Amino acid sequence: MAKTEISPCIGICRLDDSGQVCVGCRRTLEEIAGWSRYGKQQKEKVWRRLMALPLPVQAKTCPQCGNGFTCGAGGEAGGCWCADLPLELSPGKANSDCLCPVCLQKRLGAEEG
């Protein structure tokens, strides 16, 4: 099954304050209600819109040091601060979901050295 045929639903089904958009998958009520009858092109259009949205800002806890930090903001281009770091250091390479800025910089320094 192609990705566009899979529902964007992530099981966090709750509407935002406007009552028009799901806070989980970020589809509109119209998109949610119509998904099962949408054809391939309509589903692809919804997926393209969702993929173009900026990632939501999240409060996270660093698995290495235990400090809290913000993921998804603070970068020069408006995205996550980690997007400004060299591409060689990905979360997968760091063996964690996300490290805080201090731990990620330390890891980067250790790998460069």
JSON list of C-alpha atoms in Angstrom, two decimals:
[
{"chain": "A", "resi": 1, "resn": "MET", "atom": "CA", "xyz": [0.00, 0.00, 0.00]},
{"chain": "A", "resi": 2, "resn": "ALA", "atom": "CA", "xyz": [1.37, 3.41, -0.96]},
{"chain": "A", "resi": 3, "resn": "LYS", "atom": "CA", "xyz": [1.93, 5.97, 1.78]},
{"chain": "A", "resi": 4, "resn": "THR", "atom": "CA", "xyz": [-0.74, 8.24, 0.33]},
{"chain": "A", "resi": 5, "resn": "GLU", "atom": "CA", "xyz": [-3.32, 5.47, 0.78]},
{"chain": "A", "resi": 6, "resn": "ILE", "atom": "CA", "xyz": [-2.55, 5.20, 4.51]},
{"chain": "A", "resi": 7, "resn": "SER", "atom": "CA", "xyz": [-4.54, 7.47, 6.77]},
{"chain": "A", "resi": 8, "resn": "PRO", "atom": "CA", "xyz": [-2.55, 10.28, 8.42]},
{"chain": "A", "resi": 9, "resn": "CYS", "atom": "CA", "xyz": [-4.36, 9.51, 11.71]},
{"chain": "A", "resi": 10, "resn": "ILE", "atom": "CA", "xyz": [-1.91, 8.96, 14.59]},
{"chain": "A", "resi": 11, "resn": "GLY", "atom": "CA", "xyz": [-4.53, 8.14, 17.22]},
{"chain": "A", "resi": 12, "resn": "ILE", "atom": "CA", "xyz": [-4.45, 11.50, 19.01]},
{"chain": "A", "resi": 13, "resn": "CYS", "atom": "CA", "xyz": [-7.93, 12.52, 17.94]},
{"chain": "A", "resi": 14, "resn": "ARG", "atom": "CA", "xyz": [-8.85, 15.86, 19.46]},
{"chain": "A", "resi": 15, "resn": "LEU", "atom": "CA", "xyz": [-9.90, 19.11, 17.82]},
{"chain": "A", "resi": 16, "resn": "ASP", "atom": "CA", "xyz": [-7.99, 22.36, 18.26]},
{"chain": "A", "resi": 17, "resn": "ASP", "atom": "CA", "xyz": [-9.55, 25.45, 19.84]},
{"chain": "A", "resi": 18, "resn": "SER", "atom": "CA", "xyz": [-11.17, 26.39, 16.52]},
{"chain": "A", "resi": 19, "resn": "GLY", "atom": "CA", "xyz": [-12.96, 23.04, 16.41]},
{"chain": "A", "resi": 20, "resn": "GLN", "atom": "CA", "xyz": [-11.87, 22.59, 12.80]},
{"chain": "A", "resi": 21, "resn": "VAL", "atom": "CA", "xyz": [-8.48, 20.81, 12.87]},
{"chain": "A", "resi": 22, "resn": "CYS", "atom": "CA", "xyz": [-7.29, 17.63, 14.61]},
{"chain": "A", "resi": 23, "resn": "VAL", "atom": "CA", "xyz": [-4.31, 18.33, 16.88]},
{"chain": "A", "resi": 24, "resn": "GLY", "atom": "CA", "xyz": [-2.95, 14.83, 16.19]},
{"chain": "A", "resi": 25, "resn": "CYS", "atom": "CA", "xyz": [-2.89, 14.43, 12.41]},
{"chain": "A", "resi": 26, "resn": "ARG", "atom": "CA", "xyz": [-3.60, 18.11, 11.63]},
{"chain": "A", "resi": 27, "resn": "ARG", "atom": "CA", "xyz": [-6.29, 17.27, 9.09]},
{"chain": "A", "resi": 28, "resn": "THR", "atom": "CA", "xyz": [-9.38, 19.44, 8.79]},
{"chain": "A", "resi": 29, "resn": "LEU", "atom": "CA", "xyz": [-12.80, 18.06, 9.71]},
{"chain": "A", "resi": 30, "resn": "GLU", "atom": "CA", "xyz": [-13.61, 17.97, 6.00]},
{"chain": "A", "resi": 31, "resn": "GLU", "atom": "CA", "xyz": [-10.47, 15.91, 5.26]},
{"chain": "A", "resi": 32, "resn": "ILE", "atom": "CA", "xyz": [-11.17, 13.50, 8.12]},
{"chain": "A", "resi": 33, "resn": "ALA", "atom": "CA", "xyz": [-14.80, 12.99, 7.11]},
{"chain": "A", "resi": 34, "resn": "GLY", "atom": "CA", "xyz": [-13.95, 12.57, 3.44]},
{"chain": "A", "resi": 35, "resn": "TRP", "atom": "CA", "xyz": [-10.84, 10.38, 3.74]},
{"chain": "A", "resi": 36, "resn": "SER", "atom": "CA", "xyz": [-12.58, 7.03, 3.20]},
{"chain": "A", "resi": 37, "resn": "ARG", "atom": "CA", "xyz": [-14.21, 8.20, -0.03]},
{"chain": "A", "resi": 38, "resn": "TYR", "atom": "CA", "xyz": [-11.25, 10.24, -1.37]},
{"chain": "A", "resi": 39, "resn": "GLY", "atom": "CA", "xyz": [-9.49, 8.97, -4.45]},
{"chain": "A", "resi": 40, "resn": "LYS", "atom": "CA", "xyz": [-5.73, 8.68, -4.77]},
{"chain": "A", "resi": 41, "resn": "GLN", "atom": "CA", "xyz": [-5.29, 12.27, -6.02]},
{"chain": "A", "resi": 42, "resn": "GLN", "atom": "CA", "xyz": [-7.33, 13.77, -3.18]},
{"chain": "A", "resi": 43, "resn": "LYS", "atom": "CA", "xyz": [-5.38, 11.75, -0.60]},
{"chain": "A", "resi": 44, "resn": "GLU", "atom": "CA", "xyz": [-2.08, 12.83, -2.17]},
{"chain": "A", "resi": 45, "resn": "LYS", "atom": "CA", "xyz": [-3.22, 16.46, -1.98]},
{"chain": "A", "resi": 46, "resn": "VAL", "atom": "CA", "xyz": [-3.96, 16.09, 1.74]},
{"chain": "A", "resi": 47, "resn": "TRP", "atom": "CA", "xyz": [-0.58, 14.41, 2.35]},
{"chain": "A", "resi": 48, "resn": "ARG", "atom": "CA", "xyz": [1.26, 17.17, 0.45]},
{"chain": "A", "resi": 49, "resn": "ARG", "atom": "CA", "xyz": [-0.47, 19.83, 2.56]},
{"chain": "A", "resi": 50, "resn": "LEU", "atom": "CA", "xyz": [0.35, 17.98, 5.79]},
{"chain": "A", "resi": 51, "resn": "MET", "atom": "CA", "xyz": [3.99, 17.44, 4.80]},
{"chain": "A", "resi": 52, "resn": "ALA", "atom": "CA", "xyz": [4.37, 21.16, 4.03]},
{"chain": "A", "resi": 53, "resn": "LEU", "atom": "CA", "xyz": [3.28, 22.18, 7.54]},
{"chain": "A", "resi": 54, "resn": "PRO", "atom": "CA", "xyz": [6.03, 23.10, 9.99]},
{"chain": "A", "resi": 55, "resn": "LEU", "atom": "CA", "xyz": [6.70, 20.54, 12.70]},
{"chain": "A", "resi": 56, "resn": "PRO", "atom": "CA", "xyz": [4.96, 21.30, 15.97]},
{"chain": "A", "resi": 57, "resn": "VAL", "atom": "CA", "xyz": [7.11, 22.66, 18.80]},
{"chain": "A", "resi": 58, "resn": "GLN", "atom": "CA", "xyz": [7.52, 20.10, 21.58]},
{"chain": "A", "resi": 59, "resn": "ALA", "atom": "CA", "xyz": [8.84, 20.19, 25.13]},
{"chain": "A", "resi": 60, "resn": "LYS", "atom": "CA", "xyz": [11.29, 17.28, 25.49]},
{"chain": "A", "resi": 61, "resn": "THR", "atom": "CA", "xyz": [13.64, 15.84, 28.07]},
{"chain": "A", "resi": 62, "resn": "CYS", "atom": "CA", "xyz": [17.18, 15.01, 26.99]},
{"chain": "A", "resi": 63, "resn": "PRO", "atom": "CA", "xyz": [17.77, 11.26, 27.42]},
{"chain": "A", "resi": 64, "resn": "GLN", "atom": "CA", "xyz": [21.45, 11.90, 28.11]},
{"chain": "A", "resi": 65, "resn": "CYS", "atom": "CA", "xyz": [21.44, 14.63, 30.79]},
{"chain": "A", "resi": 66, "resn": "GLY", "atom": "CA", "xyz": [17.77, 14.82, 31.80]},
{"chain": "A", "resi": 67, "resn": "ASN", "atom": "CA", "xyz": [17.43, 18.56, 31.11]},
{"chain": "A", "resi": 68, "resn": "GLY", "atom": "CA", "xyz": [14.31, 19.92, 29.45]},
{"chain": "A", "resi": 69, "resn": "PHE", "atom": "CA", "xyz": [14.54, 21.67, 26.08]},
{"chain": "A", "resi": 70, "resn": "THR", "atom": "CA", "xyz": [12.38, 22.81, 23.18]},
{"chain": "A", "resi": 71, "resn": "CYS", "atom": "CA", "xyz": [12.36, 20.76, 19.99]},
{"chain": "A", "resi": 72, "resn": "GLY", "atom": "CA", "xyz": [11.08, 22.28, 16.74]},
{"chain": "A", "resi": 73, "resn": "ALA", "atom": "CA", "xyz": [12.01, 25.95, 17.21]},
{"chain": "A", "resi": 74, "resn": "GLY", "atom": "CA", "xyz": [14.96, 28.29, 17.55]},
{"chain": "A", "resi": 75, "resn": "GLY", "atom": "CA", "xyz": [16.63, 27.62, 14.22]},
{"chain": "A", "resi": 76, "resn": "GLU", "atom": "CA", "xyz": [17.85, 30.32, 11.86]},
{"chain": "A", "resi": 77, "resn": "ALA", "atom": "CA", "xyz": [15.29, 29.33, 9.21]},
{"chain": "A", "resi": 78, "resn": "GLY", "atom": "CA", "xyz": [12.47, 29.16, 11.73]},
{"chain": "A", "resi": 79, "resn": "GLY", "atom": "CA", "xyz": [12.56, 25.39, 12.23]},
{"chain": "A", "resi": 80, "resn": "CYS", "atom": "CA", "xyz": [14.32, 23.38, 14.90]},
{"chain": "A", "resi": 81, "resn": "TRP", "atom": "CA", "xyz": [17.67, 24.63, 16.20]},
{"chain": "A", "resi": 82, "resn": "CYS", "atom": "CA", "xyz": [19.24, 21.24, 15.37]},
{"chain": "A", "resi": 83, "resn": "ALA", "atom": "CA", "xyz": [18.65, 21.88, 11.65]},
{"chain": "A", "resi": 84, "resn": "ASP", "atom": "CA", "xyz": [21.45, 24.48, 11.87]},
{"chain": "A", "resi": 85, "resn": "LEU", "atom": "CA", "xyz": [23.99, 21.81, 12.90]},
{"chain": "A", "resi": 86, "resn": "PRO", "atom": "CA", "xyz": [26.07, 19.78, 10.41]},
{"chain": "A", "resi": 87, "resn": "LEU", "atom": "CA", "xyz": [24.10, 16.99, 8.72]},
{"chain": "A", "resi": 88, "resn": "GLU", "atom": "CA", "xyz": [26.56, 14.33, 9.83]},
{"chain": "A", "resi": 89, "resn": "LEU", "atom": "CA", "xyz": [24.98, 14.26, 13.28]},
{"chain": "A", "resi": 90, "resn": "SER", "atom": "CA", "xyz": [21.48, 12.89, 12.96]},
{"chain": "A", "resi": 91, "resn": "PRO", "atom": "CA", "xyz": [19.30, 11.77, 15.87]},
{"chain": "A", "resi": 92, "resn": "GLY", "atom": "CA", "xyz": [19.74, 8.17, 14.70]},
{"chain": "A", "resi": 93, "resn": "LYS", "atom": "CA", "xyz": [23.51, 8.50, 14.82]},
{"chain": "A", "resi": 94, "resn": "ALA", "atom": "CA", "xyz": [23.26, 9.97, 18.32]},
{"chain": "A", "resi": 95, "resn": "ASN", "atom": "CA", "xyz": [21.29, 6.84, 19.38]},
{"chain": "A", "resi": 96, "resn": "SER", "atom": "CA", "xyz": [18.35, 8.84, 20.72]},
{"chain": "A", "resi": 97, "resn": "ASP", "atom": "CA", "xyz": [15.23, 10.65, 19.71]},
{"chain": "A", "resi": 98, "resn": "CYS", "atom": "CA", "xyz": [16.61, 14.13, 20.38]},
{"chain": "A", "resi": 99, "resn": "LEU", "atom": "CA", "xyz": [19.44, 15.42, 22.52]},
{"chain": "A", "resi": 100, "resn": "CYS", "atom": "CA", "xyz": [19.40, 18.87, 24.11]},
{"chain": "A", "resi": 101, "resn": "PRO", "atom": "CA", "xyz": [21.55, 21.58, 22.47]},
{"chain": "A", "resi": 102, "resn": "VAL", "atom": "CA", "xyz": [24.39, 21.14, 25.00]},
{"chain": "A", "resi": 103, "resn": "CYS", "atom": "CA", "xyz": [24.58, 17.34, 24.66]},
{"chain": "A", "resi": 104, "resn": "LEU", "atom": "CA", "xyz": [24.22, 17.46, 20.88]},
{"chain": "A", "resi": 105, "resn": "GLN", "atom": "CA", "xyz": [27.07, 19.99, 20.61]},
{"chain": "A", "resi": 106, "resn": "LYS", "atom": "CA", "xyz": [29.22, 17.80, 22.89]},
{"chain": "A", "resi": 107, "resn": "ARG", "atom": "CA", "xyz": [28.47, 14.75, 20.74]},
{"chain": "A", "resi": 108, "resn": "LEU", "atom": "CA", "xyz": [29.32, 16.72, 17.60]},
{"chain": "A", "resi": 109, "resn": "GLY", "atom": "CA", "xyz": [32.62, 17.86, 19.16]},
{"chain": "A", "resi": 110, "resn": "ALA", "atom": "CA", "xyz": [33.51, 14.28, 20.15]},
{"chain": "A", "resi": 111, "resn": "GLU", "atom": "CA", "xyz": [32.84, 12.99, 16.64]},
{"chain": "A", "resi": 112, "resn": "GLU", "atom": "CA", "xyz": [34.90, 15.75, 15.04]},
{"chain": "A", "resi": 113, "resn": "GLY", "atom": "CA", "xyz": [37.83, 15.13, 17.38]}
]
